[in-house]
């Protein structure tokens, strides 16, 4: 018992260098793999950004090049409509041409507005807007897109000029009207109402009702 109590026990630790080398190699492999995939992700991101920039430039160039011919086609078409409105065979064709011009114009406006909103330097292009002219343009364009519906305008008289981004306001109202026309029967009128609210601050309120 005395010997058992006084025996010295020495613990020795041996390092498995082969295992250490395997662990280090595994860690280095993970680091290299991570760096490789990070580089590929960054490269793909740069390519995606370049593609988006090229797409925006292409849409902007196409819109610029197409707007002038569209304006000429629309103006010529309106002249023909005035001269040949009594001809029952020609009038439907002229109406189809004007609807096509309206669709293309609205499409390019939407594309350019989407690129503006997605860009890093997006800002509102605020300017005075004649509310009556804005509503007339939107109602006429929507009527061209859906000639079977009747669009009613109810604009409060004497509205002052509205400060806002005219292009984005047009697109917003056209989206609302398009949805209202899409999901309303042809016999149901769609109303666009605009009024001024002066309870707390002066607000210009737009309402699309189907």
mmCIF file of C-alpha atoms in Angstrom:
data_model
loop_
_atom_site.group_PDB
_atom_site.id
_atom_site.type_symbol
_atom_site.label_atom_id
_atom_site.label_comp_id
_atom_site.label_asym_id
_atom_site.label_seq_id
_atom_site.Cartn_x
_atom_site.Cartn_y
_atom_site.Cartn_z
ATOM 1 C CA UNK A 1 0.000 0.000 0.000
ATOM 2 C CA UNK A 2 2.877 2.405 0.852
ATOM 3 C CA UNK A 3 4.515 1.681 -2.490
ATOM 4 C CA UNK A 4 1.227 2.164 -4.334
ATOM 5 C CA UNK A 5 0.705 5.561 -2.680
ATOM 6 C CA UNK A 6 4.165 6.908 -3.547
ATOM 7 C CA UNK A 7 4.621 5.669 -7.077
ATOM 8 C CA UNK A 8 5.309 8.534 -9.454
ATOM 9 C CA UNK A 9 3.137 8.542 -12.555
ATOM 10 C CA UNK A 10 4.480 10.588 -15.447
ATOM 11 C CA UNK A 11 2.140 11.489 -18.334
ATOM 12 C CA UNK A 12 3.805 12.075 -21.645
ATOM 13 C CA UNK A 13 2.107 13.592 -24.695
ATOM 14 C CA UNK A 14 3.205 12.693 -28.195
ATOM 15 C CA UNK A 15 2.286 14.927 -31.193
ATOM 16 C CA UNK A 16 0.993 13.185 -34.279
ATOM 17 C CA UNK A 17 2.676 15.343 -36.906
ATOM 18 C CA UNK A 18 1.063 13.422 -39.739
ATOM 19 C CA UNK A 19 -2.392 14.342 -38.423
ATOM 20 C CA UNK A 20 -1.335 17.985 -38.023
ATOM 21 C CA UNK A 21 -0.139 18.069 -41.614
ATOM 22 C CA UNK A 22 -3.423 16.600 -42.796
ATOM 23 C CA UNK A 23 -5.412 19.212 -40.851
ATOM 24 C CA UNK A 24 -3.291 22.055 -42.213
ATOM 25 C CA UNK A 25 -3.646 20.736 -45.744
ATOM 26 C CA UNK A 26 -7.417 20.488 -45.274
ATOM 27 C CA UNK A 27 -7.610 24.083 -43.974
ATOM 28 C CA UNK A 28 -5.497 25.368 -46.879
ATOM 29 C CA UNK A 29 -7.710 23.470 -49.308
ATOM 30 C CA UNK A 30 -10.824 25.091 -47.816
ATOM 31 C CA UNK A 31 -9.239 28.553 -48.040
ATOM 32 C CA UNK A 32 -8.162 28.061 -51.648
ATOM 33 C CA UNK A 33 -11.592 26.736 -52.610
ATOM 34 C CA UNK A 34 -13.296 29.695 -50.902
ATOM 35 C CA UNK A 35 -11.007 32.175 -52.662
ATOM 36 C CA UNK A 36 -11.668 30.472 -55.994
ATOM 37 C CA UNK A 37 -15.450 30.680 -55.621
ATOM 38 C CA UNK A 38 -15.321 34.253 -54.295
ATOM 39 C CA UNK A 39 -13.342 35.235 -57.358
ATOM 40 C CA UNK A 40 -15.848 33.511 -59.642
ATOM 41 C CA UNK A 41 -18.761 35.200 -57.842
ATOM 42 C CA UNK A 42 -17.130 38.625 -58.156
ATOM 43 C CA UNK A 43 -16.440 37.994 -61.827
ATOM 44 C CA UNK A 44 -20.045 36.914 -62.418
ATOM 45 C CA UNK A 45 -21.275 39.994 -60.556
ATOM 46 C CA UNK A 46 -19.143 42.286 -62.722
ATOM 47 C CA UNK A 47 -20.377 40.554 -65.869
ATOM 48 C CA UNK A 48 -23.987 40.903 -64.714
ATOM 49 C CA UNK A 49 -23.479 44.612 -64.016
ATOM 50 C CA UNK A 50 -21.876 45.111 -67.430
ATOM 51 C CA UNK A 51 -24.742 43.242 -69.086
ATOM 52 C CA UNK A 52 -27.293 45.393 -67.233
ATOM 53 C CA UNK A 53 -25.430 48.549 -68.290
ATOM 54 C CA UNK A 54 -25.356 47.396 -71.909
ATOM 55 C CA UNK A 55 -29.041 46.554 -71.731
ATOM 56 C CA UNK A 56 -29.892 50.004 -70.344
ATOM 57 C CA UNK A 57 -27.792 51.667 -73.037
ATOM 58 C CA UNK A 58 -29.474 49.584 -75.725
ATOM 59 C CA UNK A 59 -32.983 50.384 -74.486
ATOM 60 C CA UNK A 60 -32.135 54.081 -74.207
ATOM 61 C CA UNK A 61 -30.644 54.138 -77.706
ATOM 62 C CA UNK A 62 -33.565 52.176 -79.151
ATOM 63 C CA UNK A 63 -36.074 54.429 -77.444
ATOM 64 C CA UNK A 64 -34.317 57.533 -78.735
ATOM 65 C CA UNK A 65 -34.163 56.185 -82.269
ATOM 66 C CA UNK A 66 -37.767 54.946 -82.313
ATOM 67 C CA UNK A 67 -39.528 57.884 -80.647
ATOM 68 C CA UNK A 68 -39.164 60.230 -83.636
ATOM 69 C CA UNK A 69 -40.554 57.741 -86.196
ATOM 70 C CA UNK A 70 -43.373 56.900 -83.779
ATOM 71 C CA UNK A 71 -44.256 60.577 -83.438
ATOM 72 C CA UNK A 72 -44.271 60.941 -87.243
ATOM 73 C CA UNK A 73 -46.460 57.851 -87.632
ATOM 74 C CA UNK A 74 -48.870 59.069 -84.975
ATOM 75 C CA UNK A 75 -49.131 62.567 -86.470
ATOM 76 C CA UNK A 76 -49.663 61.200 -89.985
ATOM 77 C CA UNK A 77 -52.191 58.728 -88.680
ATOM 78 C CA UNK A 78 -54.189 61.499 -86.976
ATOM 79 C CA UNK A 79 -54.252 63.494 -90.222
ATOM 80 C CA UNK A 80 -55.536 60.441 -92.083
ATOM 81 C CA UNK A 81 -58.162 59.867 -89.400
ATOM 82 C CA UNK A 82 -59.451 63.414 -89.860
ATOM 83 C CA UNK A 83 -59.621 63.033 -93.639
ATOM 84 C CA UNK A 84 -60.891 59.460 -93.832
ATOM 85 C CA UNK A 85 -63.003 59.172 -90.685
ATOM 86 C CA UNK A 86 -66.134 58.686 -92.788
ATOM 87 C CA UNK A 87 -64.677 55.625 -94.516
ATOM 88 C CA UNK A 88 -65.884 52.568 -92.529
ATOM 89 C CA UNK A 89 -63.169 50.311 -93.984
ATOM 90 C CA UNK A 90 -60.180 52.559 -93.288
ATOM 91 C CA UNK A 91 -61.128 53.857 -89.807
ATOM 92 C CA UNK A 92 -60.538 50.514 -87.969
ATOM 93 C CA UNK A 93 -57.091 50.171 -89.564
ATOM 94 C CA UNK A 94 -56.109 53.707 -88.530
ATOM 95 C CA UNK A 95 -57.313 53.037 -84.991
ATOM 96 C CA UNK A 96 -55.187 49.883 -84.843
ATOM 97 C CA UNK A 97 -52.135 51.877 -85.997
ATOM 98 C CA UNK A 98 -52.669 54.460 -83.263
ATOM 99 C CA UNK A 99 -53.141 51.772 -80.628
ATOM 100 C CA UNK A 100 -49.868 50.182 -81.719
ATOM 101 C CA UNK A 101 -48.043 53.513 -81.486
ATOM 102 C CA UNK A 102 -49.493 54.077 -78.004
ATOM 103 C CA UNK A 103 -48.418 50.621 -76.825
ATOM 104 C CA UNK A 104 -44.850 51.100 -78.075
ATOM 105 C CA UNK A 105 -44.563 54.558 -76.527
ATOM 106 C CA UNK A 106 -45.849 53.276 -73.182
ATOM 107 C CA UNK A 107 -43.490 50.275 -73.377
ATOM 108 C CA UNK A 108 -40.400 52.432 -73.916
ATOM 109 C CA UNK A 109 -41.458 54.859 -71.176
ATOM 110 C CA UNK A 110 -41.826 51.944 -68.759
ATOM 111 C CA UNK A 111 -38.433 50.461 -69.688
ATOM 112 C CA UNK A 112 -36.625 53.762 -69.284
ATOM 113 C CA UNK A 113 -38.389 54.465 -65.993
ATOM 114 C CA UNK A 114 -37.464 51.014 -64.660
ATOM 115 C CA UNK A 115 -33.806 51.597 -65.552
ATOM 116 C CA UNK A 116 -33.929 54.995 -63.851
ATOM 117 C CA UNK A 117 -35.358 53.497 -60.665
ATOM 118 C CA UNK A 118 -32.829 50.628 -60.605
ATOM 119 C CA UNK A 119 -29.816 52.867 -61.181
ATOM 120 C CA UNK A 120 -27.607 53.930 -58.270
ATOM 121 C CA UNK A 121 -28.035 57.654 -58.985
ATOM 122 C CA UNK A 122 -31.844 57.590 -59.163
ATOM 123 C CA UNK A 123 -33.603 60.850 -58.364
ATOM 124 C CA UNK A 124 -37.056 62.238 -59.041
ATOM 125 C CA UNK A 125 -37.244 64.701 -61.921
ATOM 126 C CA UNK A 126 -39.694 67.065 -60.326
ATOM 127 C CA UNK A 127 -41.307 69.791 -62.427
ATOM 128 C CA UNK A 128 -44.660 71.648 -62.590
ATOM 129 C CA UNK A 129 -47.354 69.453 -64.175
ATOM 130 C CA UNK A 130 -50.674 70.522 -65.640
ATOM 131 C CA UNK A 131 -53.049 68.038 -63.995
ATOM 132 C CA UNK A 132 -55.741 68.313 -66.688
ATOM 133 C CA UNK A 133 -53.248 67.623 -69.472
ATOM 134 C CA UNK A 134 -51.798 64.702 -67.512
ATOM 135 C CA UNK A 135 -55.241 63.145 -66.987
ATOM 136 C CA UNK A 136 -56.231 63.692 -70.638
ATOM 137 C CA UNK A 137 -53.044 62.025 -71.885
ATOM 138 C CA UNK A 138 -53.472 59.040 -69.562
ATOM 139 C CA UNK A 139 -57.171 58.617 -70.363
ATOM 140 C CA UNK A 140 -56.626 58.848 -74.124
ATOM 141 C CA UNK A 141 -53.705 56.406 -74.025
ATOM 142 C CA UNK A 142 -55.658 53.931 -71.885
ATOM 143 C CA UNK A 143 -58.641 54.248 -74.215
ATOM 144 C CA UNK A 144 -56.357 53.394 -77.132
ATOM 145 C CA UNK A 145 -55.198 50.254 -75.337
ATOM 146 C CA UNK A 146 -58.762 49.159 -74.565
ATOM 147 C CA UNK A 147 -61.236 50.765 -76.986
ATOM 148 C CA UNK A 148 -64.170 48.646 -75.733
ATOM 149 C CA UNK A 149 -64.223 50.393 -72.355
ATOM 150 C CA UNK A 150 -65.443 53.857 -71.477
ATOM 151 C CA UNK A 151 -63.129 55.960 -69.329
ATOM 152 C CA UNK A 152 -64.771 58.770 -67.376
ATOM 153 C CA UNK A 153 -62.757 61.780 -66.186
ATOM 154 C CA UNK A 154 -63.714 63.745 -63.099
ATOM 155 C CA UNK A 155 -61.124 66.461 -62.503
ATOM 156 C CA UNK A 156 -61.750 69.203 -59.984
ATOM 157 C CA UNK A 157 -61.639 72.542 -61.821
ATOM 158 C CA UNK A 158 -58.997 75.120 -61.010
ATOM 159 C CA UNK A 159 -56.348 72.697 -59.766
ATOM 160 C CA UNK A 160 -52.915 74.349 -59.450
ATOM 161 C CA UNK A 161 -49.821 72.934 -61.126
ATOM 162 C CA UNK A 162 -48.613 69.750 -59.478
ATOM 163 C CA UNK A 163 -44.938 69.305 -58.564
ATOM 164 C CA UNK A 164 -43.888 65.807 -59.506
ATOM 165 C CA UNK A 165 -42.163 63.455 -61.917
ATOM 166 C CA UNK A 166 -44.449 63.461 -64.944
ATOM 167 C CA UNK A 167 -43.115 60.270 -66.526
ATOM 168 C CA UNK A 168 -43.470 58.231 -63.330
ATOM 169 C CA UNK A 169 -46.936 59.675 -62.653
ATOM 170 C CA UNK A 170 -48.038 58.705 -66.163
ATOM 171 C CA UNK A 171 -46.742 55.170 -65.713
ATOM 172 C CA UNK A 172 -48.368 54.833 -62.288
ATOM 173 C CA UNK A 173 -51.778 56.005 -63.552
ATOM 174 C CA UNK A 174 -51.491 53.900 -66.717
ATOM 175 C CA UNK A 175 -50.745 50.793 -64.611
ATOM 176 C CA UNK A 176 -53.788 51.445 -62.425
ATOM 177 C CA UNK A 177 -56.042 52.108 -65.406
ATOM 178 C CA UNK A 178 -54.714 49.081 -67.303
ATOM 179 C CA UNK A 179 -55.494 46.809 -64.349
ATOM 180 C CA UNK A 180 -58.955 48.350 -63.949
ATOM 181 C CA UNK A 181 -59.711 47.869 -67.656
ATOM 182 C CA UNK A 182 -58.299 44.350 -67.675
ATOM 183 C CA UNK A 183 -60.534 43.110 -64.858
ATOM 184 C CA UNK A 184 -63.711 45.054 -65.675
ATOM 185 C CA UNK A 185 -66.438 44.012 -68.111
ATOM 186 C CA UNK A 186 -66.535 45.998 -71.332
ATOM 187 C CA UNK A 187 -69.882 47.521 -70.381
ATOM 188 C CA UNK A 188 -68.577 48.834 -67.043
ATOM 189 C CA UNK A 189 -67.080 52.345 -67.122
ATOM 190 C CA UNK A 190 -63.802 53.094 -65.384
ATOM 191 C CA UNK A 191 -63.508 56.465 -63.704
ATOM 192 C CA UNK A 192 -60.384 58.533 -63.099
ATOM 193 C CA UNK A 193 -61.046 61.175 -60.473
ATOM 194 C CA UNK A 194 -58.692 63.937 -59.309
ATOM 195 C CA UNK A 195 -59.355 66.393 -56.502
ATOM 196 C CA UNK A 196 -57.561 68.598 -54.016
ATOM 197 C CA UNK A 197 -57.592 67.730 -50.327
ATOM 198 C CA UNK A 198 -56.809 70.544 -47.896
ATOM 199 C CA UNK A 199 -57.492 69.029 -44.444
ATOM 200 C CA UNK A 200 -53.942 69.235 -43.087
ATOM 201 C CA UNK A 201 -51.705 69.846 -46.071
ATOM 202 C CA UNK A 202 -52.623 70.418 -49.685
ATOM 203 C CA UNK A 203 -52.691 67.067 -51.469
ATOM 204 C CA UNK A 204 -53.575 66.185 -55.037
ATOM 205 C CA UNK A 205 -55.521 62.924 -54.865
ATOM 206 C CA UNK A 206 -55.905 60.510 -57.781
ATOM 207 C CA UNK A 207 -58.496 57.750 -57.731
ATOM 208 C CA UNK A 208 -59.124 54.980 -60.242
ATOM 209 C CA UNK A 209 -62.498 53.343 -59.721
ATOM 210 C CA UNK A 210 -63.813 50.286 -61.551
#
